[in-house]
Amino acid sequence: MLKSQLTSQVALITGATRGIGLALARALSAQGCNLVITGRDESALRRVSRELASRKAPVLAQFCDVRDPESVDDFFRAVRRQFNRLDVLINNAGVAHTNMTIDNVPWPVWREVIETNLTGMFLVTQAALTLMKRGGTIVNNLSISANRVFAGLAAYNASKHGALGFTNTLREELRGKGIRVIGLLPGATDTAIWNTLWPQAPRKKMMSAATVADAVVSAILLPADTTVENLEILPTTGTL
Ligand SMILES: NC(=O)c1ccc[n+]([C@@H]2O[C@H](COP(=O)([O-])OP(=O)(O)OC[C@H]3O[C@@H](n4cnc5c(N)ncnc54)[C@H](OP(=O)(O)O)[C@@H]3O)[C@@H](O)[C@H]2O)c1
């Protein structure tokens, strides 16, 4: 097998215990990346870590709640101890909420969604930038909800619109430093997030998380002088 240009590079994926994050971890592991994975479910982290470790590249699997600055600091201390470099950052951790109109959104739901999907992306990115150099890549998992809206999903739509603004700003700030910033805008993908969003959603019309992950890896593998600024990937049938 040809050696991938990602072999021995360090890739960090937030929310890698299941869904798109786990598929990304598997795909980057297949490229020979050393992995750093996070989530809050410690037993899921141990299970994923065992699976990925069998592929031989080092894996650091550690609890991190991306909403909490102290948790992010502790986590990055561990990243510094084990690798002290970061080549690929994937801000993937995210939550949704059940479908409800704005007059019914409870404040704790609003806060959880904004803190996870928007503030978490800021906190992790800020910490990661201290370890990233020219040639690195940041992928922010947004959603098609970053540039269009779905009624009943105000907190989710707002968090993803905000995260798109953050991503676009980050790209401009990092252009001169040679760090690429990719906004990932997937349509419906068959993961557990739909148990919250819309449990009866037609799963057969969705993409697989592995397909989304393969598209992201293809974008990361482009030559360093080329980038995909926004990767909008949808089922051929469109939105649900
Ligand atoms: N599935 C889709 O159709 C779709 C479409 C567009 C965009 N997206 C985006 O894709 C990303 C991944 O979603 P998914 O569909 O793969 O959902 P998922 O299967 O529910 O996975 C979400 C991941 O995020 C982690 N997470 C949630 N809150 C966290 C926190 N506070 N700190 C750290 N990790 C946290 C979860 O782990 P723990 O629970 O262990 O913390 C889990 O690993 C999200 O940003 C989502 O908005 C999904």
Coordinates of C-alpha atoms in Angstrom, one line a residue, residues 56-227:
K56 CA -1.3 0.2 15.5
A57 CA -1.1 4.0 15.4
P58 CA -1.1 5.7 18.8
V59 CA -4.4 6.9 20.1
L60 CA -5.1 9.3 22.9
A61 CA -8.7 9.0 24.0
Q62 CA -9.7 11.4 26.8
F63 CA -12.8 12.9 28.3
C64 CA -13.5 16.5 27.3
D65 CA -16.7 18.5 27.5
V66 CA -16.2 21.1 24.8
R67 CA -18.5 23.5 26.6
D68 CA -16.2 23.8 29.6
P69 CA -13.0 25.9 29.4
E70 CA -11.4 23.9 32.3
S71 CA -12.1 20.6 30.6
V72 CA -10.7 21.9 27.4
D73 CA -7.5 23.1 29.2
D74 CA -7.1 19.7 30.9
F75 CA -7.5 17.9 27.7
F76 CA -5.0 20.0 25.8
R77 CA -2.5 19.4 28.6
A78 CA -2.7 15.7 27.8
V79 CA -2.4 16.4 24.1
R80 CA 0.8 18.4 24.7
R81 CA 2.2 15.7 27.0
Q82 CA 1.6 12.9 24.5
F83 CA 2.2 14.6 21.0
N84 CA 3.0 18.3 21.4
R85 CA 1.9 18.9 17.8
L86 CA -1.4 18.9 15.9
D87 CA -1.7 18.6 12.1
V88 CA -5.5 18.2 11.7
L89 CA -8.3 19.5 13.9
I90 CA -11.8 18.4 13.4
N91 CA -14.4 20.3 15.4
N92 CA -17.2 17.8 15.2
A93 CA -18.9 17.5 18.6
G94 CA -22.5 18.7 18.4
V95 CA -26.0 18.3 19.7
A96 CA -29.4 19.0 18.4
H97 CA -32.8 19.4 20.0
T98 CA -36.4 18.2 19.5
N99 CA -38.5 20.1 17.0
M100 CA -40.3 23.0 18.7
T101 CA -41.2 26.6 17.9
I102 CA -39.2 29.5 19.5
D103 CA -41.9 30.3 22.1
N104 CA -41.4 26.7 23.5
V105 CA -37.6 26.5 23.6
P106 CA -36.5 26.1 27.2
W107 CA -33.5 28.2 28.2
P108 CA -31.3 25.2 29.2
V109 CA -31.9 23.7 25.8
W110 CA -30.9 26.9 24.0
R111 CA -27.8 27.2 26.2
E112 CA -26.7 23.6 25.7
V113 CA -27.0 23.8 22.0
I114 CA -25.2 27.1 21.6
E115 CA -22.5 26.2 24.1
T116 CA -21.7 22.9 22.5
N117 CA -22.0 23.8 18.8
L118 CA -20.6 27.3 18.9
T119 CA -18.7 28.1 22.1
G120 CA -17.2 24.6 22.1
M121 CA -15.8 25.2 18.6
F122 CA -14.2 28.4 19.7
L123 CA -12.7 27.0 22.9
V124 CA -11.2 23.9 21.2
T125 CA -9.9 25.9 18.2
Q126 CA -8.3 28.5 20.4
A127 CA -6.4 25.8 22.4
A128 CA -5.5 23.9 19.2
L129 CA -4.0 26.9 17.4
T130 CA -1.1 26.9 19.9
L131 CA -0.1 23.5 18.5
M132 CA -0.7 24.0 14.8
K133 CA 1.7 25.0 12.1
R134 CA 1.8 25.8 8.4
G135 CA 0.4 22.9 6.4
G136 CA -2.3 22.1 9.0
T137 CA -6.0 21.7 8.4
I138 CA -9.0 22.6 10.5
V139 CA -12.4 21.1 9.6
N140 CA -15.5 22.5 11.3
N141 CA -18.5 20.3 11.1
L142 CA -21.4 22.7 10.5
S143 CA -24.5 21.5 8.7
I144 CA -26.7 22.6 5.8
S145 CA -28.4 24.4 8.7
A146 CA -25.5 26.8 8.6
N147 CA -26.8 28.5 5.5
R148 CA -30.5 27.6 5.4
V149 CA -33.1 27.2 8.2
F150 CA -35.5 24.5 9.2
A151 CA -38.6 25.7 11.2
G152 CA -38.6 24.2 14.7
L153 CA -34.8 24.1 15.0
A154 CA -34.1 27.7 16.1
A155 CA -31.2 26.9 18.6
Y156 CA -29.6 24.4 16.2
N157 CA -29.9 26.8 13.2
A158 CA -28.6 29.7 15.2
S159 CA -25.6 27.7 16.5
K160 CA -24.7 26.5 13.0
H161 CA -25.1 30.0 11.4
G162 CA -22.8 31.3 14.2
A163 CA -20.4 28.5 13.7
L164 CA -20.3 29.3 9.9
G165 CA -19.4 33.0 10.8
F166 CA -16.7 31.8 13.1
T167 CA -15.4 29.4 10.5
N168 CA -15.3 32.1 7.8
T169 CA -13.4 34.4 10.1
L170 CA -11.0 31.8 11.1
R171 CA -10.2 31.0 7.5
E172 CA -9.3 34.6 6.7
E173 CA -7.2 34.9 9.9
L174 CA -5.2 31.7 9.0
R175 CA -4.7 32.2 5.3
G176 CA -1.3 33.9 5.8
K177 CA -0.3 31.2 8.2
G178 CA -0.9 28.4 5.6
I179 CA -3.5 26.6 7.7
R180 CA -6.5 25.5 5.7
V181 CA -10.0 25.9 7.1
I182 CA -12.8 23.7 5.7
G183 CA -16.4 24.2 6.5
L184 CA -18.2 20.9 6.4
L185 CA -21.9 21.2 5.6
P186 CA -23.5 17.8 5.5
G187 CA -27.1 17.1 4.8
A188 CA -29.0 14.2 6.5
T189 CA -26.5 11.6 7.7
D190 CA -27.7 8.4 9.5
T191 CA -26.5 8.9 13.1
A192 CA -27.9 8.9 16.6
I193 CA -28.5 12.7 16.4
W194 CA -31.8 12.0 14.6
N195 CA -33.1 10.2 17.7
T196 CA -33.3 13.8 19.1
L197 CA -34.0 15.7 15.9
W198 CA -36.7 13.6 14.3
P199 CA -36.9 9.9 15.5
Q200 CA -39.2 8.9 12.6
A201 CA -37.0 10.4 9.9
P202 CA -36.5 8.2 6.8
R203 CA -33.0 6.8 7.5
K204 CA -32.9 5.1 4.1
K205 CA -32.8 8.6 2.5
M206 CA -29.7 9.6 4.5
M207 CA -26.0 9.3 3.7
S208 CA -23.8 7.1 5.8
A209 CA -21.3 8.7 8.2
A210 CA -18.5 6.7 6.4
T211 CA -19.4 8.5 3.1
V212 CA -19.2 11.9 4.7
A213 CA -15.8 10.9 6.4
D214 CA -14.4 9.8 3.0
A215 CA -15.3 13.1 1.4
V216 CA -13.6 15.0 4.2
V217 CA -10.4 12.9 4.0
S218 CA -10.3 13.5 0.2
A219 CA -10.4 17.2 0.9
I220 CA -7.7 17.0 3.5
L221 CA -5.5 15.1 1.1
L222 CA -5.5 17.8 -1.5
P223 CA -2.1 19.5 -2.0
A224 CA -1.3 22.2 0.6
D225 CA -1.7 25.0 -2.0
T226 CA -5.3 24.0 -2.6
T227 CA -8.4 23.8 -0.5

